[in-house]
Short mmCIF file of C-alpha atoms in Angstrom, two decimals:
data_model
loop_
_atom_site.label_atom_id
_atom_site.label_comp_id
_atom_site.label_asym_id
_atom_site.label_seq_id
_atom_site.Cartn_x
_atom_site.Cartn_y
_atom_site.Cartn_z
CA MET A 132 0.00 0.00 0.00
CA VAL A 133 1.23 3.50 -0.89
CA LYS A 134 0.09 6.48 1.17
CA ILE A 135 0.31 10.02 -0.23
CA ILE A 136 0.11 12.98 2.14
CA LYS A 137 -0.13 16.46 0.59
CA GLU A 138 0.69 19.46 2.75
CA SER A 139 1.21 23.12 1.92
CA GLN A 140 4.93 22.75 1.21
CA TYR A 141 5.52 19.02 0.94
CA ILE A 142 4.23 15.78 -0.51
CA THR A 143 5.14 12.73 1.55
CA ILE A 144 4.89 9.31 -0.08
CA GLN A 145 5.02 6.47 2.42
CA ALA A 146 4.89 2.79 1.46
CA GLU A 147 4.95 -0.54 3.21
CA GLU A 148 7.50 -1.92 0.77
CA GLU A 149 10.69 -0.65 -0.85
CA SER A 150 10.35 1.48 -3.99
CA ILE A 151 11.27 0.19 -7.45
CA VAL A 152 15.07 0.20 -7.30
CA TYR A 153 15.91 1.12 -10.90
CA GLN A 154 13.32 3.93 -10.95
CA GLY A 155 14.71 5.37 -7.73
CA LYS A 156 18.17 5.37 -9.29
CA MET A 157 16.93 7.11 -12.44
CA MET A 158 15.05 9.90 -10.64
CA PRO A 159 18.09 12.15 -9.91
CA SER A 160 18.73 12.27 -13.67
CA ILE A 161 15.28 13.65 -14.51
CA PRO A 162 15.62 17.47 -14.72
CA TRP A 163 11.89 18.22 -14.50
CA LEU A 164 11.11 16.34 -11.30
CA LEU A 165 10.33 18.50 -8.28
CA PRO A 166 13.06 18.65 -5.61
CA PHE A 167 12.92 15.48 -3.53
CA GLU A 168 14.67 13.57 -0.79
CA TRP A 169 14.50 10.02 0.54
CA GLU A 170 14.20 9.34 4.24
CA ASN A 171 14.59 5.65 3.53
CA GLY A 172 13.63 3.24 0.78
CA LYS A 173 10.00 3.41 1.88
CA LYS A 174 9.54 7.17 2.35
CA LEU A 175 9.94 9.90 -0.29
CA ILE A 176 9.40 13.64 0.25
CA TYR A 177 8.84 16.21 -2.53
CA HIS A 178 9.29 19.93 -1.98
CA LYS A 179 7.73 22.82 -3.86
CA GLY A 180 10.18 24.11 -6.42
CA GLU A 181 10.69 27.26 -8.45
CA GLY A 182 7.97 28.69 -10.66
CA LEU A 183 4.23 28.83 -10.12
CA SER A 184 1.81 25.99 -9.64
CA LEU A 185 -0.70 25.73 -12.50
CA VAL A 186 -3.41 27.00 -10.15
CA GLU A 187 -1.33 30.08 -9.26
CA TRP A 188 -0.29 30.60 -12.88
CA LEU A 189 -3.92 30.72 -14.00
CA LYS A 190 -4.90 33.47 -11.60
CA LYS A 191 -4.42 35.81 -14.55
CA GLU A 192 -6.10 35.21 -17.92
CA LYS A 193 -3.76 33.60 -20.44
CA ASN A 194 -3.60 33.71 -24.21
CA GLU A 195 -3.53 30.84 -26.67
CA GLU A 196 0.24 30.89 -27.11
CA GLU A 197 0.84 30.51 -23.37
CA ILE A 198 -1.49 27.51 -23.11
CA LEU A 199 0.07 25.82 -26.13
CA GLU A 200 3.55 26.39 -24.71
CA VAL A 201 2.68 24.46 -21.53
CA LEU A 202 1.17 21.64 -23.60
CA GLU A 203 4.29 21.39 -25.75
CA VAL A 204 6.55 21.16 -22.71
CA PHE A 205 4.41 18.43 -21.16
CA LEU A 206 4.57 16.47 -24.42
CA GLN A 207 8.35 16.76 -24.33
CA ASN A 208 8.35 15.36 -20.77
CA GLN A 209 6.02 12.61 -21.92
CA ARG A 210 8.38 11.59 -24.73
CA GLU A 211 11.25 11.29 -22.25
CA LEU A 212 9.44 8.91 -19.90
CA GLU A 213 10.55 5.75 -21.66
CA ALA A 214 14.18 6.85 -21.71
CA TYR A 215 14.03 7.36 -17.95
CA LEU A 216 12.25 3.99 -17.44
CA ILE A 217 9.30 5.58 -15.65
CA ASP A 218 5.53 5.22 -16.11
CA GLU A 219 3.23 8.09 -17.02
CA GLU A 220 0.36 6.80 -14.88
CA LYS A 221 2.54 7.31 -11.78
CA LEU A 222 3.02 11.03 -12.32
CA ILE A 223 1.15 13.20 -9.81
CA VAL A 224 -0.99 15.53 -11.90
CA ASP A 225 -2.53 17.58 -9.11
CA PRO A 226 -2.53 21.19 -10.51
CA ASP A 227 -1.37 22.46 -7.11
CA TRP A 228 1.72 20.30 -7.48
CA ILE A 229 2.64 20.92 -11.12
CA PHE A 230 4.93 23.93 -11.41
CA TRP A 231 5.45 26.01 -14.54
CA VAL A 232 8.85 27.71 -14.80
CA LYS A 233 8.25 30.05 -17.72
CA GLU A 234 11.79 31.41 -17.93
CA LYS A 235 13.19 27.91 -18.42
CA LYS A 236 10.17 26.50 -20.27
CA MET A 237 10.04 23.71 -17.72
CA LEU A 238 7.03 21.89 -16.25
CA ARG A 239 7.99 20.25 -12.96
CA LEU A 240 6.07 17.30 -11.54
CA ALA A 241 6.32 14.63 -8.84
CA TYR A 242 6.56 10.88 -9.48
CA ILE A 243 5.66 7.78 -7.47
CA PRO A 244 8.31 5.05 -7.95
CA TRP A 245 6.29 2.16 -6.52
CA ASP A 246 4.29 -0.70 -7.99
CA MET A 247 0.58 -1.22 -7.39
CA VAL A 248 -0.34 2.47 -7.37
CA VAL A 249 -4.04 2.56 -8.17
CA GLY A 250 -6.43 5.50 -8.50
CA VAL A 251 -3.82 8.19 -7.90
CA ASN A 252 -3.54 9.58 -11.38
CA LYS A 253 -5.69 10.77 -14.24
CA SER A 254 -4.56 11.96 -17.63
CA PHE A 255 -2.65 15.26 -17.43
CA MET A 256 -4.47 16.50 -20.53
CA LYS A 257 -7.91 15.80 -19.03
CA ARG A 258 -7.00 17.45 -15.74
CA PHE A 259 -5.49 20.45 -17.51
CA VAL A 260 -8.50 20.97 -19.78
CA ARG A 261 -10.87 20.74 -16.84
CA LEU A 262 -8.77 23.22 -14.86
CA LEU A 263 -8.76 25.65 -17.80
CA TRP A 264 -12.53 25.45 -18.23
CA GLU A 265 -13.26 25.88 -14.54
CA THR A 266 -10.86 28.83 -14.31
CA ALA A 267 -12.26 30.47 -17.46
CA ILE A 268 -15.77 30.31 -16.00
CA GLN A 269 -14.81 31.47 -12.51
CA GLN A 270 -12.72 34.38 -13.77
CA GLN A 271 -15.01 35.17 -16.73
CA TRP A 272 -12.23 35.16 -19.30
CA GLN A 273 -12.88 37.58 -22.16
CA ASN A 274 -10.65 36.25 -24.96
CA GLU A 275 -13.17 34.68 -27.33
CA LYS A 276 -10.53 32.98 -29.47
CA LEU A 277 -9.01 31.40 -26.37
CA ILE A 278 -12.42 30.11 -25.28
CA LEU A 279 -12.95 28.58 -28.73
CA MET A 280 -9.53 26.94 -28.52
CA LEU A 281 -10.41 25.46 -25.12
CA TYR A 282 -13.58 24.05 -26.66
CA ARG A 283 -11.54 22.41 -29.44
CA MET A 284 -9.12 21.15 -26.83
CA GLN A 285 -11.96 19.57 -24.87
CA ILE A 286 -13.05 17.70 -27.98
CA ALA A 287 -9.48 16.64 -28.75
CA VAL A 288 -8.83 15.27 -25.26
CA LYS A 289 -11.57 12.68 -25.80
CA HIS A 290 -9.84 11.24 -28.86
CA GLN A 291 -6.12 11.97 -28.69
CA ASP A 292 -4.02 10.21 -26.07
CA GLN A 293 -0.81 9.77 -28.05
CA PRO A 294 1.87 12.50 -28.03
CA ARG A 295 2.13 12.57 -31.83
CA LEU A 296 -1.59 13.29 -32.16
CA TRP A 297 -1.38 16.10 -29.61
CA SER A 298 1.66 17.47 -31.41
CA ARG A 299 -0.37 17.61 -34.62
CA TRP A 300 -3.24 19.36 -32.80
CA ILE A 301 -0.87 21.96 -31.34
CA GLU A 302 0.65 22.65 -34.75
CA GLN A 303 -2.84 23.18 -36.20
CA GLU A 304 -3.63 25.69 -33.47
CA LYS A 305 -0.35 27.52 -34.02
CA ARG A 306 -1.12 27.80 -37.74
CA LYS A 307 -4.48 29.36 -36.94
CA ILE A 308 -2.79 31.95 -34.73
CA LYS A 309 -0.19 32.66 -37.40
CA GLU A 310 -2.87 33.11 -40.09
CA ARG A 311 -4.83 35.54 -37.90
CA THR A 312 -1.67 37.50 -37.18
CA LEU A 313 -0.87 37.73 -40.89
CA ILE A 314 -4.37 38.98 -41.70
CA LYS A 315 -4.10 41.65 -38.98
CA GLU A 316 -0.73 42.77 -40.30
CA GLN A 317 -2.05 43.04 -43.85
CA ALA A 318 -5.08 45.01 -42.68
CA LEU A 319 -2.83 47.35 -40.70
CA ASP A 320 -0.61 47.89 -43.74
CA ILE A 321 -3.63 48.94 -45.79
CA LEU A 322 -4.95 51.27 -43.11
CA THR A 323 -1.59 52.98 -42.67
CA GLU A 324 -1.03 53.68 -46.37
CA GLU A 325 -0.86 57.30 -47.52
CA PRO A 326 -4.32 58.67 -48.38
CA GLU A 327 -3.68 58.83 -52.14
CA GLU A 328 -2.12 55.37 -52.13
CA LEU A 329 -5.00 54.06 -50.06
CA MET A 330 -7.60 55.47 -52.46
CA HIS A 331 -5.67 54.18 -55.46
CA GLY A 332 -5.30 50.79 -53.79
CA TRP A 333 -9.00 50.43 -53.12
CA PHE A 334 -9.83 51.63 -56.63
CA GLN A 335 -7.41 49.15 -58.16
CA ARG A 336 -8.87 46.32 -56.14
CA ILE A 337 -12.35 47.21 -57.28
CA LYS A 338 -11.16 47.31 -60.89
CA ASN A 339 -9.52 43.91 -60.51
CA LYS A 340 -12.59 42.37 -58.94
CA PHE A 341 -15.24 44.03 -61.12
CA PRO A 342 -13.56 44.90 -64.46
CA PHE A 343 -16.89 44.95 -66.26
CA ALA A 344 -18.26 47.65 -63.94
CA VAL A 345 -15.26 50.01 -63.84
CA ARG A 346 -14.03 51.37 -67.19
#
């Protein structure tokens, strides 16, 4: 049996048996784990690290790029799991204990290196989407495009569990942002043209579109 005790500054993981030896040996090599220390082979303590917990980070409304950046970093962590010989279902995905270090683009989590851990974890993506929706409602977020992206994300989380599928979804969302930015820039260029150029430009566009009407 594994017992997890969450306090304001610590997570204590206490077990009746020794942890998985090879996973315990790999943990110091994982750069995105929260700071931790062993009291013995049956007791592991995690400390809060640098950055903000996801709950704290979301106290201010975000934009689409910021949300996508966190998702990309988690996917990178997810791809590294196999190399570190650890299991995704044993990550602790409590939003109060996932820390975003924006300056380093690092998402720091805690891990449970024991067998037979049941019911502790849910999918990070599902938890993150739920947290975003609840926060958007509570804080009455105003960014309509962000709300629409969260809706698409909610649909995606029901069908896309593999990192490559999420990577594709993120790239699609980034293209949408890029296209909107390009349209805005083009519109701004038109509006900031000199008056004579602006009039000529509009007239030329009308001629090009309706040659039969303008002679």
